[in-house]
CSV table of C-alpha atoms in Angstrom, one decimal:
chain,number,residue,atom,x,y,z
A,28,UNK,CA,0.0,0.0,0.0
A,29,UNK,CA,2.7,2.4,1.1
A,30,UNK,CA,4.6,1.6,-2.0
A,31,UNK,CA,1.7,2.4,-4.2
A,32,UNK,CA,1.2,5.7,-2.6
A,33,UNK,CA,4.9,6.6,-3.1
A,34,UNK,CA,4.7,5.6,-6.8
A,35,UNK,CA,1.5,7.5,-7.1
A,36,UNK,CA,2.9,10.6,-5.6
A,37,UNK,CA,6.1,10.4,-7.7
A,38,UNK,CA,4.0,10.2,-10.8
A,39,UNK,CA,1.8,13.2,-9.8
A,40,UNK,CA,5.0,15.1,-9.0
A,41,UNK,CA,6.5,14.2,-12.4
A,42,UNK,CA,3.3,15.2,-14.1
A,43,UNK,CA,3.3,18.6,-12.4
A,44,UNK,CA,6.9,19.1,-13.4
A,45,UNK,CA,6.2,18.3,-17.1
A,46,UNK,CA,3.2,20.6,-16.9
A,47,UNK,CA,5.7,23.4,-16.4
A,48,UNK,CA,7.0,22.8,-20.0
A,49,UNK,CA,5.2,24.8,-22.6
A,50,UNK,CA,6.0,26.4,-25.8
A,51,UNK,CA,4.4,29.8,-25.4
A,52,UNK,CA,7.9,31.4,-25.2
A,53,UNK,CA,8.9,29.7,-28.4
A,54,UNK,CA,5.9,31.0,-30.2
A,55,UNK,CA,4.9,34.3,-28.6
A,56,UNK,CA,1.8,36.1,-29.6
A,57,UNK,CA,3.8,38.7,-31.5
A,58,UNK,CA,4.5,39.0,-35.2
A,59,UNK,CA,8.0,39.2,-36.7
A,60,UNK,CA,8.7,40.6,-40.2
A,61,UNK,CA,7.2,38.6,-43.1
A,62,UNK,CA,5.3,36.3,-40.9
A,63,UNK,CA,1.9,34.8,-41.8
A,64,UNK,CA,-1.2,36.0,-40.0
A,65,UNK,CA,-4.5,34.2,-39.7
A,66,UNK,CA,-6.3,37.4,-38.8
A,67,UNK,CA,-9.6,37.5,-40.6
A,68,UNK,CA,-9.3,41.0,-41.9
A,69,UNK,CA,-6.0,40.5,-43.6
A,70,UNK,CA,-7.0,39.1,-47.0
A,71,UNK,CA,-3.4,38.4,-48.1
A,72,UNK,CA,-2.5,36.6,-44.9
A,73,UNK,CA,0.6,38.8,-44.4
A,74,UNK,CA,1.2,40.0,-40.9
A,75,UNK,CA,3.1,43.1,-42.1
A,76,UNK,CA,0.5,45.6,-43.3
A,77,UNK,CA,1.0,48.1,-46.1
A,78,UNK,CA,1.0,51.7,-45.0
A,79,UNK,CA,-2.2,53.6,-45.3
A,80,UNK,CA,-2.1,55.8,-48.4
A,81,UNK,CA,-0.7,59.2,-47.7
A,82,UNK,CA,1.2,58.1,-44.5
A,83,UNK,CA,4.3,60.3,-43.9
A,84,UNK,CA,6.7,58.8,-41.3
A,85,UNK,CA,7.9,61.4,-38.8
A,86,UNK,CA,11.0,63.1,-40.2
A,87,UNK,CA,10.5,61.5,-43.6
A,88,UNK,CA,8.6,64.2,-45.3
A,89,UNK,CA,9.8,64.4,-48.9
A,90,UNK,CA,10.0,68.1,-49.2
A,91,UNK,CA,13.1,68.4,-51.5
A,92,UNK,CA,11.5,67.8,-54.9
A,93,UNK,CA,14.8,67.6,-56.8
A,94,UNK,CA,16.3,65.1,-54.4
A,95,UNK,CA,13.3,62.8,-54.2
A,96,UNK,CA,12.0,62.8,-57.7
A,97,UNK,CA,14.8,63.8,-60.0
A,98,UNK,CA,12.6,66.6,-61.4
A,99,UNK,CA,12.6,70.3,-60.6
A,100,UNK,CA,9.6,72.3,-61.8
A,101,UNK,CA,8.7,69.5,-64.3
A,102,UNK,CA,12.2,69.4,-65.8
A,103,UNK,CA,14.9,66.7,-65.2
A,104,UNK,CA,17.6,68.1,-62.9
A,105,UNK,CA,20.9,68.6,-64.5
A,106,UNK,CA,23.1,68.9,-61.4
A,107,UNK,CA,23.5,66.3,-58.7
A,108,UNK,CA,21.6,67.4,-55.6
A,109,UNK,CA,24.2,65.8,-53.4
A,110,UNK,CA,27.8,66.6,-52.6
A,111,UNK,CA,30.0,64.2,-54.6
A,112,UNK,CA,33.3,62.9,-53.2
A,113,UNK,CA,35.2,59.7,-53.4
A,114,UNK,CA,33.1,58.0,-50.8
A,115,UNK,CA,29.9,58.7,-52.8
A,116,UNK,CA,31.4,57.3,-55.9
A,117,UNK,CA,32.6,54.2,-54.1
A,118,UNK,CA,29.2,53.7,-52.7
A,119,UNK,CA,27.7,54.3,-56.1
A,120,UNK,CA,30.0,51.6,-57.6
A,121,UNK,CA,29.1,49.1,-54.9
A,122,UNK,CA,25.3,49.7,-55.3
A,123,UNK,CA,25.6,49.6,-59.1
A,124,UNK,CA,27.4,46.3,-58.9
A,125,UNK,CA,24.6,44.9,-56.7
A,126,UNK,CA,21.5,46.3,-58.4
A,127,UNK,CA,22.3,46.9,-62.0
A,128,UNK,CA,25.4,45.0,-63.1
A,129,UNK,CA,23.8,41.6,-63.7
A,130,UNK,CA,21.7,43.2,-66.4
A,131,UNK,CA,23.7,46.3,-67.6
A,132,UNK,CA,27.2,44.8,-67.2
A,133,UNK,CA,29.9,46.0,-64.8
A,134,UNK,CA,31.0,48.8,-67.2
A,135,UNK,CA,27.5,49.7,-68.3
A,136,UNK,CA,27.7,48.3,-71.8
A,137,UNK,CA,24.4,46.4,-71.5
A,138,UNK,CA,26.2,43.0,-71.6
A,139,UNK,CA,25.5,41.7,-68.1
A,140,UNK,CA,25.4,38.1,-67.1
A,141,UNK,CA,21.8,37.7,-68.2
A,142,UNK,CA,22.7,38.7,-71.7
A,143,UNK,CA,25.9,36.7,-71.8
A,144,UNK,CA,24.2,33.4,-71.0
A,145,UNK,CA,22.6,33.7,-74.4
A,146,UNK,CA,19.1,34.4,-73.2
A,147,UNK,CA,16.9,36.3,-75.5
A,148,UNK,CA,15.4,39.3,-73.8
A,149,UNK,CA,12.3,40.9,-75.2
A,150,UNK,CA,14.4,44.1,-75.1
A,151,UNK,CA,18.0,44.0,-74.1
A,152,UNK,CA,19.3,46.2,-71.2
A,153,UNK,CA,20.5,49.6,-72.6
A,154,UNK,CA,24.1,50.5,-73.0
A,155,UNK,CA,24.9,53.7,-71.2
A,156,UNK,CA,27.4,54.7,-73.8
A,157,UNK,CA,25.0,56.0,-76.5
A,158,UNK,CA,25.1,59.7,-77.3
A,159,UNK,CA,21.5,60.1,-76.2
A,160,UNK,CA,22.2,58.8,-72.6
A,161,UNK,CA,25.5,60.6,-72.4
A,162,UNK,CA,23.7,63.9,-72.9
A,163,UNK,CA,20.8,63.0,-70.7
A,164,UNK,CA,20.3,65.2,-67.6
A,165,UNK,CA,21.4,63.3,-64.6
A,166,UNK,CA,17.9,63.3,-63.2
A,167,UNK,CA,16.9,60.8,-65.8
A,168,UNK,CA,19.0,58.1,-64.2
A,169,UNK,CA,17.4,58.8,-60.9
A,170,UNK,CA,14.0,58.7,-62.5
A,171,UNK,CA,14.7,55.3,-64.3
A,172,UNK,CA,15.8,53.7,-61.0
A,173,UNK,CA,12.8,55.1,-59.2
A,174,UNK,CA,10.0,54.4,-61.7
A,175,UNK,CA,11.6,52.0,-64.3
A,176,UNK,CA,11.8,52.5,-68.0
A,177,UNK,CA,10.1,50.6,-70.8
A,178,UNK,CA,10.4,46.9,-69.9
A,179,UNK,CA,12.8,47.6,-67.0
A,180,UNK,CA,11.2,47.4,-63.6
A,181,UNK,CA,11.8,50.0,-61.0
A,182,UNK,CA,14.7,49.2,-58.7
A,183,UNK,CA,13.5,51.6,-56.1
A,184,UNK,CA,12.5,49.2,-53.2
A,185,UNK,CA,16.1,48.1,-52.6
A,186,UNK,CA,17.9,51.4,-53.3
A,187,UNK,CA,17.4,54.4,-51.1
A,188,UNK,CA,17.3,57.9,-52.6
A,189,UNK,CA,20.8,58.9,-51.6
A,190,UNK,CA,22.1,55.7,-53.1
A,191,UNK,CA,20.2,56.3,-56.3
A,192,UNK,CA,22.1,59.6,-56.7
A,193,UNK,CA,25.3,57.8,-55.9
A,194,UNK,CA,24.6,55.3,-58.7
A,195,UNK,CA,23.7,58.1,-61.1
A,196,UNK,CA,27.0,59.8,-60.3
A,197,UNK,CA,28.8,56.5,-60.9
A,198,UNK,CA,27.1,56.0,-64.3
A,199,UNK,CA,28.5,59.4,-65.3
A,200,UNK,CA,32.0,58.0,-64.2
A,201,UNK,CA,31.5,55.0,-66.4
A,202,UNK,CA,30.3,57.1,-69.3
A,203,UNK,CA,33.4,59.4,-69.0
A,204,UNK,CA,35.7,56.4,-68.7
A,205,UNK,CA,34.3,54.6,-71.7
A,206,UNK,CA,34.4,57.7,-73.8
A,207,UNK,CA,37.8,58.9,-72.8
A,208,UNK,CA,40.7,59.7,-75.0
A,209,UNK,CA,44.3,60.3,-74.6
A,210,UNK,CA,43.9,64.0,-73.8
A,211,UNK,CA,42.0,63.2,-70.6
A,212,UNK,CA,45.1,61.4,-69.2
A,213,UNK,CA,47.4,63.5,-67.1
A,214,UNK,CA,50.6,64.2,-69.0
A,215,UNK,CA,53.0,62.2,-66.8
A,216,UNK,CA,50.8,59.1,-67.2
A,217,UNK,CA,50.4,59.7,-70.9
A,218,UNK,CA,53.9,58.8,-71.8
A,219,UNK,CA,53.5,55.5,-70.0
A,220,UNK,CA,50.3,54.8,-72.0
A,221,UNK,CA,52.0,55.7,-75.2
A,222,UNK,CA,54.9,53.4,-74.5
A,223,UNK,CA,52.5,50.5,-74.2
A,224,UNK,CA,50.5,51.7,-77.2
A,225,UNK,CA,48.2,49.2,-78.7
A,226,UNK,CA,47.8,47.1,-75.6
A,227,UNK,CA,45.3,48.8,-73.3
A,228,UNK,CA,42.0,49.8,-74.7
A,229,UNK,CA,39.8,52.3,-73.1
A,230,UNK,CA,37.4,49.5,-72.2
A,231,UNK,CA,40.1,47.8,-70.1
A,232,UNK,CA,40.8,51.0,-68.3
A,233,UNK,CA,37.1,51.1,-67.3
A,234,UNK,CA,37.2,48.0,-65.2
A,235,UNK,CA,35.4,49.1,-62.0
A,236,UNK,CA,37.7,50.5,-59.3
A,237,UNK,CA,40.2,52.1,-61.6
A,238,UNK,CA,38.6,55.0,-63.3
A,239,UNK,CA,39.2,58.6,-62.3
A,240,UNK,CA,36.3,61.0,-61.9
B,11,UNK,CA,7.7,-25.6,-1.9
B,12,UNK,CA,10.3,-25.4,-4.6
B,13,UNK,CA,12.7,-22.5,-4.8
B,14,UNK,CA,11.0,-19.6,-6.7
B,15,UNK,CA,14.3,-18.0,-7.6
B,16,UNK,CA,17.2,-19.9,-8.9
B,17,UNK,CA,20.7,-18.7,-7.9
B,18,UNK,CA,21.1,-17.1,-11.3
B,19,UNK,CA,18.3,-14.6,-10.2
B,20,UNK,CA,20.9,-12.9,-8.1
B,21,UNK,CA,22.9,-11.8,-11.1
B,22,UNK,CA,19.7,-10.7,-12.7
B,23,UNK,CA,18.8,-8.6,-9.7
B,24,UNK,CA,22.3,-7.0,-9.6
B,25,UNK,CA,22.1,-6.4,-13.3
B,26,UNK,CA,18.7,-4.7,-13.0
B,27,UNK,CA,20.0,-2.4,-10.3
B,28,UNK,CA,22.9,-1.4,-12.5
B,29,UNK,CA,20.6,-0.9,-15.4
B,30,UNK,CA,18.2,1.2,-13.4
B,31,UNK,CA,21.2,3.4,-12.5
B,32,UNK,CA,22.2,3.6,-16.1
B,33,UNK,CA,18.7,4.3,-17.4
B,34,UNK,CA,18.6,8.1,-16.7
B,35,UNK,CA,22.0,8.4,-18.4
B,36,UNK,CA,20.8,6.5,-21.4
B,37,UNK,CA,17.6,8.4,-21.6
B,38,UNK,CA,19.4,11.8,-21.3
B,39,UNK,CA,21.9,10.8,-23.9
B,40,UNK,CA,19.2,9.6,-26.3
B,41,UNK,CA,17.3,12.9,-25.6
B,42,UNK,CA,20.3,15.0,-26.4
B,43,UNK,CA,21.1,12.9,-29.5
B,44,UNK,CA,17.6,13.2,-30.8
B,45,UNK,CA,17.5,17.0,-30.0
B,46,UNK,CA,20.7,17.5,-32.0
B,47,UNK,CA,20.0,15.1,-34.8
B,48,UNK,CA,18.9,16.3,-38.3
B,49,UNK,CA,15.5,14.8,-37.5
B,50,UNK,CA,14.9,17.5,-35.0
B,51,UNK,CA,17.1,20.4,-36.2
B,52,UNK,CA,16.4,19.8,-40.0
B,53,UNK,CA,20.0,20.6,-40.8
B,54,UNK,CA,21.1,19.5,-44.3
B,55,UNK,CA,17.6,18.7,-45.4
B,56,UNK,CA,16.3,20.6,-48.4
B,57,UNK,CA,13.0,22.2,-47.6
B,58,UNK,CA,10.0,22.0,-49.9
B,59,UNK,CA,9.1,25.4,-51.4
B,60,UNK,CA,6.2,26.7,-53.6
B,61,UNK,CA,8.8,27.3,-56.3
B,62,UNK,CA,12.0,25.2,-56.7
B,63,UNK,CA,14.2,28.3,-56.4
B,64,UNK,CA,17.9,27.6,-56.9
B,65,UNK,CA,20.6,29.7,-55.2
B,66,UNK,CA,23.2,27.9,-57.2
B,67,UNK,CA,21.7,29.1,-60.3
B,68,UNK,CA,20.9,32.7,-59.4
B,69,UNK,CA,23.6,33.6,-56.9
B,70,UNK,CA,26.5,31.6,-58.3
B,71,UNK,CA,25.9,31.0,-62.0
B,72,UNK,CA,24.2,34.3,-62.8
B,73,UNK,CA,26.3,36.1,-60.2
B,74,UNK,CA,23.5,38.0,-58.6
B,75,UNK,CA,24.6,39.6,-55.3
B,76,UNK,CA,22.9,38.3,-52.2
B,77,UNK,CA,21.9,41.9,-51.5
B,78,UNK,CA,19.9,42.3,-54.7
B,79,UNK,CA,17.3,40.0,-53.2
B,80,UNK,CA,18.0,40.1,-49.4
B,81,UNK,CA,18.2,43.9,-49.5
B,82,UNK,CA,18.1,44.6,-45.8
B,83,UNK,CA,20.7,42.1,-44.6
B,84,UNK,CA,23.5,44.6,-43.9
B,85,UNK,CA,21.3,47.3,-42.4
B,86,UNK,CA,18.7,45.6,-40.2
B,87,UNK,CA,18.1,42.6,-38.0
B,88,UNK,CA,16.4,40.6,-40.7
B,89,UNK,CA,17.6,39.5,-44.2
B,90,UNK,CA,14.1,39.1,-45.6
B,91,UNK,CA,12.9,37.1,-48.5
B,92,UNK,CA,12.5,39.2,-51.7
B,93,UNK,CA,9.1,40.5,-52.9
B,94,UNK,CA,7.6,39.0,-56.1
B,95,UNK,CA,8.5,42.2,-57.9
B,96,UNK,CA,12.2,41.3,-57.6
B,97,UNK,CA,11.7,38.0,-59.4
B,98,UNK,CA,9.5,39.7,-62.0
B,99,UNK,CA,12.2,42.2,-62.9
B,100,UNK,CA,13.8,39.4,-64.8
B,101,UNK,CA,11.1,36.8,-65.2
B,102,UNK,CA,8.8,39.3,-66.9
B,103,UNK,CA,11.3,38.9,-69.7
B,104,UNK,CA,13.0,35.6,-69.5
B,105,UNK,CA,11.5,32.1,-68.8
B,106,UNK,CA,8.2,33.8,-69.1
B,107,UNK,CA,6.4,30.6,-69.9
B,108,UNK,CA,8.0,28.3,-67.4
B,109,UNK,CA,5.3,26.4,-65.5
B,110,UNK,CA,7.6,26.4,-62.5
B,111,UNK,CA,7.2,30.2,-62.3
B,112,UNK,CA,3.4,30.1,-62.4
B,113,UNK,CA,3.1,31.0,-58.7
B,114,UNK,CA,5.3,34.1,-59.3
B,115,UNK,CA,3.2,35.4,-62.1
B,116,UNK,CA,0.0,34.7,-60.2
B,117,UNK,CA,1.3,36.5,-57.2
B,118,UNK,CA,2.3,39.5,-59.3
B,119,UNK,CA,-1.1,39.7,-60.9
B,120,UNK,CA,-3.1,39.3,-57.7
B,121,UNK,CA,-0.9,41.0,-55.1
B,122,UNK,CA,-1.1,37.9,-52.9
B,123,UNK,CA,2.0,36.1,-51.6
B,124,UNK,CA,3.6,33.4,-53.6
B,125,UNK,CA,1.7,30.2,-52.7
B,126,UNK,CA,1.8,26.4,-53.0
B,127,UNK,CA,-0.5,24.7,-55.4
B,128,UNK,CA,-2.8,23.9,-52.5
B,129,UNK,CA,-3.1,27.6,-51.7
B,130,UNK,CA,-1.1,27.7,-48.5
B,131,UNK,CA,0.8,31.0,-48.9
B,132,UNK,CA,4.4,32.0,-48.6
B,133,UNK,CA,7.9,30.5,-48.8
B,134,UNK,CA,8.6,27.9,-46.1
B,135,UNK,CA,11.0,29.3,-43.5
B,136,UNK,CA,14.2,27.4,-43.5
B,137,UNK,CA,16.1,29.1,-40.7
B,138,UNK,CA,14.6,30.3,-37.5
B,139,UNK,CA,15.4,31.0,-33.9
B,140,UNK,CA,12.6,30.8,-31.2
B,141,UNK,CA,10.8,34.0,-30.4
B,142,UNK,CA,12.7,34.5,-27.1
B,143,UNK,CA,16.0,34.9,-29.0
B,144,UNK,CA,17.1,38.1,-30.5
B,145,UNK,CA,19.2,37.8,-33.5
B,146,UNK,CA,20.6,40.6,-35.7
B,147,UNK,CA,22.1,40.1,-39.1
B,148,UNK,CA,23.6,43.6,-39.5
B,149,UNK,CA,26.2,43.3,-36.8
B,150,UNK,CA,27.4,39.9,-37.9
B,151,UNK,CA,27.8,41.1,-41.5
B,152,UNK,CA,29.5,44.3,-40.3
B,153,UNK,CA,32.0,42.2,-38.3
B,154,UNK,CA,32.9,40.2,-41.4
B,155,UNK,CA,31.1,36.9,-40.7
B,156,UNK,CA,30.3,35.3,-44.0
B,157,UNK,CA,26.8,34.2,-44.7
B,158,UNK,CA,28.1,30.7,-45.5
B,159,UNK,CA,29.6,30.3,-42.0
B,160,UNK,CA,26.1,30.3,-40.5
B,161,UNK,CA,24.0,29.1,-43.5
B,162,UNK,CA,26.3,26.5,-45.1
B,163,UNK,CA,27.3,26.5,-48.7
B,164,UNK,CA,24.3,28.6,-50.0
B,165,UNK,CA,26.0,29.2,-53.4
B,166,UNK,CA,25.7,25.5,-54.2
B,167,UNK,CA,22.2,24.9,-53.0
B,168,UNK,CA,19.7,23.8,-55.6
B,169,UNK,CA,17.0,23.9,-53.0
B,170,UNK,CA,17.8,25.7,-49.8
B,171,UNK,CA,18.6,23.8,-46.7
B,172,UNK,CA,19.6,24.7,-43.2
B,173,UNK,CA,23.4,24.7,-42.7
B,174,UNK,CA,23.6,24.7,-38.9
B,175,UNK,CA,21.3,23.8,-36.0
B,176,UNK,CA,21.1,27.3,-34.4
B,177,UNK,CA,21.0,25.9,-31.0
B,178,UNK,CA,22.4,28.1,-28.2
B,179,UNK,CA,25.5,25.9,-27.9
B,180,UNK,CA,26.2,26.7,-31.5
B,181,UNK,CA,25.9,30.5,-31.2
B,182,UNK,CA,28.1,30.5,-28.2
B,183,UNK,CA,30.8,28.4,-29.9
B,184,UNK,CA,31.5,31.4,-32.0
B,185,UNK,CA,30.7,34.2,-29.5
B,186,UNK,CA,33.4,32.7,-27.3
B,187,UNK,CA,36.0,32.4,-30.0
B,188,UNK,CA,35.1,34.6,-32.9
B,189,UNK,CA,38.7,34.5,-34.1
B,190,UNK,CA,38.1,31.0,-35.4
B,191,UNK,CA,35.5,32.2,-38.0
B,192,UNK,CA,36.9,35.5,-39.2
B,193,UNK,CA,38.5,35.5,-42.6
B,194,UNK,CA,40.2,38.0,-44.9
B,195,UNK,CA,41.1,37.7,-48.6
B,196,UNK,CA,44.9,37.9,-48.8
B,197,UNK,CA,44.6,39.6,-52.2
B,198,UNK,CA,42.3,42.3,-50.9
B,199,UNK,CA,43.4,43.0,-47.3
B,200,UNK,CA,42.1,46.6,-47.3
B,201,UNK,CA,38.4,45.7,-47.5
B,202,UNK,CA,36.3,46.2,-44.5
B,203,UNK,CA,34.7,43.2,-42.8
B,204,UNK,CA,31.4,43.9,-44.5
B,205,UNK,CA,33.0,44.1,-47.9
B,206,UNK,CA,35.0,40.8,-47.3
B,207,UNK,CA,31.7,38.9,-46.9
B,208,UNK,CA,30.6,39.7,-50.5
B,209,UNK,CA,34.0,39.8,-52.0
B,210,UNK,CA,34.3,36.0,-51.4
B,211,UNK,CA,31.3,35.3,-53.7
B,212,UNK,CA,32.7,37.7,-56.2
B,213,UNK,CA,36.0,35.8,-56.2
B,214,UNK,CA,34.2,32.5,-56.8
B,215,UNK,CA,32.2,34.2,-59.6
B,216,UNK,CA,35.4,35.4,-61.3
B,217,UNK,CA,37.0,32.0,-61.1
B,218,UNK,CA,39.9,33.2,-59.0
B,219,UNK,CA,42.1,30.7,-57.4
B,220,UNK,CA,40.7,29.7,-54.0
B,221,UNK,CA,42.7,28.9,-50.8
B,222,UNK,CA,41.7,25.8,-48.9
B,223,UNK,CA,39.9,28.0,-46.3
B,224,UNK,CA,37.9,29.7,-49.0
B,225,UNK,CA,37.1,26.4,-50.6
B,226,UNK,CA,35.7,25.1,-47.3
B,227,UNK,CA,33.6,28.2,-46.9
B,228,UNK,CA,32.1,28.0,-50.4
B,229,UNK,CA,31.7,24.2,-50.8
B,230,UNK,CA,31.8,22.6,-47.4
B,231,UNK,CA,30.3,23.6,-44.1
B,232,UNK,CA,33.0,25.8,-42.7
B,233,UNK,CA,31.6,25.5,-39.2
B,234,UNK,CA,32.5,21.8,-39.1
B,235,UNK,CA,36.2,22.3,-39.7
B,236,UNK,CA,38.5,23.6,-37.0
B,237,UNK,CA,41.0,26.1,-38.3
B,238,UNK,CA,44.7,25.6,-37.8
B,239,UNK,CA,46.8,27.6,-35.4
B,240,UNK,CA,48.0,29.9,-38.1
B,241,UNK,CA,44.5,30.8,-39.1
B,242,UNK,CA,43.6,31.4,-35.5
B,243,UNK,CA,46.5,33.8,-35.1
B,244,UNK,CA,45.3,35.7,-38.2
B,245,UNK,CA,41.8,35.6,-36.7
B,246,UNK,CA,43.0,37.3,-33.5
B,247,UNK,CA,44.4,40.2,-35.6
B,248,UNK,CA,41.1,40.4,-37.4
B,249,UNK,CA,39.2,40.6,-34.2
B,250,UNK,CA,41.0,43.9,-33.6
B,251,UNK,CA,40.7,45.1,-37.2
B,252,UNK,CA,37.0,44.4,-37.6
B,253,UNK,CA,36.3,45.9,-34.1
B,254,UNK,CA,34.8,42.8,-32.6
B,255,UNK,CA,34.2,43.2,-28.9
B,256,UNK,CA,34.0,40.0,-26.9
B,257,UNK,CA,33.0,41.3,-23.5
B,258,UNK,CA,29.3,41.1,-23.6
B,259,UNK,CA,29.1,38.4,-26.2
B,260,UNK,CA,28.3,35.5,-23.9
B,261,UNK,CA,26.1,37.5,-21.5
B,262,UNK,CA,22.5,36.2,-21.5
B,263,UNK,CA,21.0,39.6,-22.2
B,264,UNK,CA,22.8,39.8,-25.5
B,265,UNK,CA,20.5,37.3,-27.0
B,266,UNK,CA,17.6,37.1,-24.5
B,267,UNK,CA,16.0,40.4,-23.5
């Protein structure tokens, strides 16, 4: 009898201990980014809700028209609305390589990996080295990233406005580099170039990381 | 009355006493083994997805940077899975008739998440920590920890699998000795920790010659190899260079708050 009571008590004790284990800390009643939601009102079952139209986050009012749209008074801006230095160009290069290079190529000639693999695109990515794009006001590049162009989708979601301008500045660097000639080279460097004449083409000189602005 | 127990019963009795003593040990051991086995942790098992999306194809063969799709990984806690629009920026033009991509096109038309054929929405999550753990991608990338160290050889995954078990023991292994997992490219020593992370994939892409260490990171599971003493010495220098602080790294409040 005594033994049965001991066993019984042990079992009850064990049951009580096990009852302490639950998983409500593992799955807390909170939502993390990109989680599903079973809430009835959310028709697309995504826990992250889109912002109500017209919402302006505190401190994020887009007052500077030129900076946020690439247009000023209905015309494309011609001057970069940001201060350009080496850091900005480096940033532009990095962002360009991430967001544009697989279509437009590392030097902007439109021969990115997608093209090189022999895939037929409905319309191929543009080369930046046409006269039309070389003479385009810089605001156009900002606008293309923000709103897309023709069959190209907008790239805005991943690229913040400041980065878009950095990319635009970097495209100008590429255009200058690909269109350079001997007179652009500082005179002390020029003799070196001439000595090795025939070997380097301007396209080689435009491998990212080496151009001068 | 005949003897109920033969003398051999003595041995049996002794044996059962020993076994009873061993039982908790065996049960504990089995418990730990099961808890750490792929059956429980799902490590190395490719996970079913609504679309058979291949990282090997997109990230390695096409050379798309991780950040094109996982845009927030270096800025915020989460890496995030890309929106349908990202896929459509290419697949509105190429492979437009592929039946495999039907869920992408449907999602783009309807604005609903990419879904399985049976209608259950969303990509299946491969990597997760419990809700009581706080994890932050940005600091790890900033300190030069490569994606592959934690996620396994993503660049060769046809279907994504989990590279490591993400149990507390595993996090702490690195938090105690980060020098074991820091790496720098000898050809580009001036890059910051963050740039080193993505430089490695670039190197693979360009077909540059890889060191044994780099090969491990890209094709094996780096976490399963212990670095040699030379690499650890180099790692110690990198701890300083990348600004890794070790003081609070094993305090409970770093990950639980």
